[in-house]
Amino acid sequence: AGAGQHTVTRYSHLILDGIMHSDMTPFAPFTHANPLLGIISLKALHLSCVVAGVVGWAVASLRRPKYTPGAR
């Protein structure tokens, strides 16, 4: 699970940086072009990250077992 999560995190970070940074080359060494640049606005990118964070927090909160004092 850890290696899969690491891979998803690494590549999603490359994609997000490719969308917002003009000096990124997310597909290097195959090409130095950045077709992701500006594919969506910076405001929309930030909003989608906030929404994803809130949804992730909600899912994690629902999956966490409830604490019951004295229970094992």
PDB file of C-alpha atoms in Angstrom:
ATOM      1  CA  ALA A   1       0.000   0.000   0.000  1.00  0.00           C
ATOM      2  CA  GLY A   2       2.839   2.384   0.804  1.00  0.00           C
ATOM      3  CA  ALA A   3       4.561   2.033  -2.574  1.00  0.00           C
ATOM      4  CA  GLY A   4       1.295   2.549  -4.438  1.00  0.00           C
ATOM      5  CA  GLN A   5       0.454   5.633  -2.406  1.00  0.00           C
ATOM      6  CA  HIS A   6       3.950   6.988  -2.990  1.00  0.00           C
ATOM      7  CA  THR A   7       3.576   6.514  -6.754  1.00  0.00           C
ATOM      8  CA  VAL A   8       0.179   8.239  -6.852  1.00  0.00           C
ATOM      9  CA  THR A   9       1.492  11.108  -4.731  1.00  0.00           C
ATOM     10  CA  ARG A  10       4.611  11.559  -6.866  1.00  0.00           C
ATOM     11  CA  TYR A  11       2.802  11.662 -10.195  1.00  0.00           C
ATOM     12  CA  SER A  12      -0.128  13.764  -8.998  1.00  0.00           C
ATOM     13  CA  HIS A  13       2.400  16.297  -7.696  1.00  0.00           C
ATOM     14  CA  LEU A  14       4.106  16.375 -11.105  1.00  0.00           C
ATOM     15  CA  ILE A  15       0.776  16.954 -12.822  1.00  0.00           C
ATOM     16  CA  LEU A  16      -0.306  19.703 -10.426  1.00  0.00           C
ATOM     17  CA  ASP A  17       3.069  21.456 -10.719  1.00  0.00           C
ATOM     18  CA  GLY A  18       2.951  21.098 -14.495  1.00  0.00           C
ATOM     19  CA  ILE A  19      -0.372  22.920 -14.573  1.00  0.00           C
ATOM     20  CA  MET A  20       0.819  25.914 -12.564  1.00  0.00           C
ATOM     21  CA  HIS A  21       4.590  26.318 -13.138  1.00  0.00           C
ATOM     22  CA  SER A  22       5.940  27.443 -16.495  1.00  0.00           C
ATOM     23  CA  ASP A  23       9.426  26.093 -15.786  1.00  0.00           C
ATOM     24  CA  MET A  24       8.200  22.515 -15.186  1.00  0.00           C
ATOM     25  CA  THR A  25       8.910  19.746 -17.679  1.00  0.00           C
ATOM     26  CA  PRO A  26       6.653  16.945 -16.405  1.00  0.00           C
ATOM     27  CA  PHE A  27       7.424  14.625 -19.323  1.00  0.00           C
ATOM     28  CA  ALA A  28      11.215  14.983 -19.310  1.00  0.00           C
ATOM     29  CA  PRO A  29      13.392  13.388 -20.655  1.00  0.00           C
ATOM     30  CA  PHE A  30      10.988  12.509 -23.459  1.00  0.00           C
ATOM     31  CA  THR A  31      10.064  16.121 -24.199  1.00  0.00           C
ATOM     32  CA  HIS A  32      10.738  19.520 -22.680  1.00  0.00           C
ATOM     33  CA  ALA A  33       7.280  20.779 -23.639  1.00  0.00           C
ATOM     34  CA  ASN A  34       4.676  21.367 -20.945  1.00  0.00           C
ATOM     35  CA  PRO A  35       1.226  20.718 -22.437  1.00  0.00           C
ATOM     36  CA  LEU A  36      -0.339  20.891 -18.961  1.00  0.00           C
ATOM     37  CA  LEU A  37       0.542  24.539 -18.382  1.00  0.00           C
ATOM     38  CA  GLY A  38      -2.605  26.603 -17.969  1.00  0.00           C
ATOM     39  CA  ILE A  39      -4.978  23.733 -18.771  1.00  0.00           C
ATOM     40  CA  ILE A  40      -7.157  25.143 -15.974  1.00  0.00           C
ATOM     41  CA  SER A  41      -6.914  28.443 -14.138  1.00  0.00           C
ATOM     42  CA  LEU A  42      -4.814  28.746 -11.006  1.00  0.00           C
ATOM     43  CA  LYS A  43      -7.941  29.667  -9.041  1.00  0.00           C
ATOM     44  CA  ALA A  44      -9.741  26.513 -10.236  1.00  0.00           C
ATOM     45  CA  LEU A  45      -6.672  24.418  -9.401  1.00  0.00           C
ATOM     46  CA  HIS A  46      -6.489  25.769  -5.868  1.00  0.00           C
ATOM     47  CA  LEU A  47     -10.240  25.339  -5.369  1.00  0.00           C
ATOM     48  CA  SER A  48     -10.110  21.727  -6.549  1.00  0.00           C
ATOM     49  CA  CYS A  49      -7.254  21.022  -4.108  1.00  0.00           C
ATOM     50  CA  VAL A  50      -9.262  22.497  -1.221  1.00  0.00           C
ATOM     51  CA  VAL A  51     -12.355  20.490  -2.201  1.00  0.00           C
ATOM     52  CA  ALA A  52     -10.291  17.294  -2.468  1.00  0.00           C
ATOM     53  CA  GLY A  53      -8.821  17.970   0.970  1.00  0.00           C
ATOM     54  CA  VAL A  54     -12.222  18.509   2.561  1.00  0.00           C
ATOM     55  CA  VAL A  55     -13.618  15.350   0.940  1.00  0.00           C
ATOM     56  CA  GLY A  56     -10.560  13.381   2.065  1.00  0.00           C
ATOM     57  CA  TRP A  57     -10.919  14.671   5.615  1.00  0.00           C
ATOM     58  CA  ALA A  58     -14.627  13.741   5.651  1.00  0.00           C
ATOM     59  CA  VAL A  59     -13.970  10.219   4.365  1.00  0.00           C
ATOM     60  CA  ALA A  60     -11.135   9.698   6.845  1.00  0.00           C
ATOM     61  CA  SER A  61     -13.339  10.944   9.686  1.00  0.00           C
ATOM     62  CA  LEU A  62     -16.116   8.539   8.782  1.00  0.00           C
ATOM     63  CA  ARG A  63     -13.735   5.578   8.521  1.00  0.00           C
ATOM     64  CA  ARG A  64     -12.060   6.197  11.882  1.00  0.00           C
ATOM     65  CA  PRO A  65     -13.404   3.956  14.645  1.00  0.00           C
ATOM     66  CA  LYS A  66     -15.254   5.768  17.400  1.00  0.00           C
ATOM     67  CA  TYR A  67     -13.545   5.920  20.780  1.00  0.00           C
ATOM     68  CA  THR A  68     -15.397   4.120  23.534  1.00  0.00           C
ATOM     69  CA  PRO A  69     -13.915   4.513  27.019  1.00  0.00           C
ATOM     70  CA  GLY A  70     -13.106   1.172  28.616  1.00  0.00           C
ATOM     71  CA  ALA A  71     -13.679  -0.823  25.434  1.00  0.00           C
ATOM     72  CA  ARG A  72     -10.976  -3.046  23.986  1.00  0.00           C
TER      73      ARG A  72
END
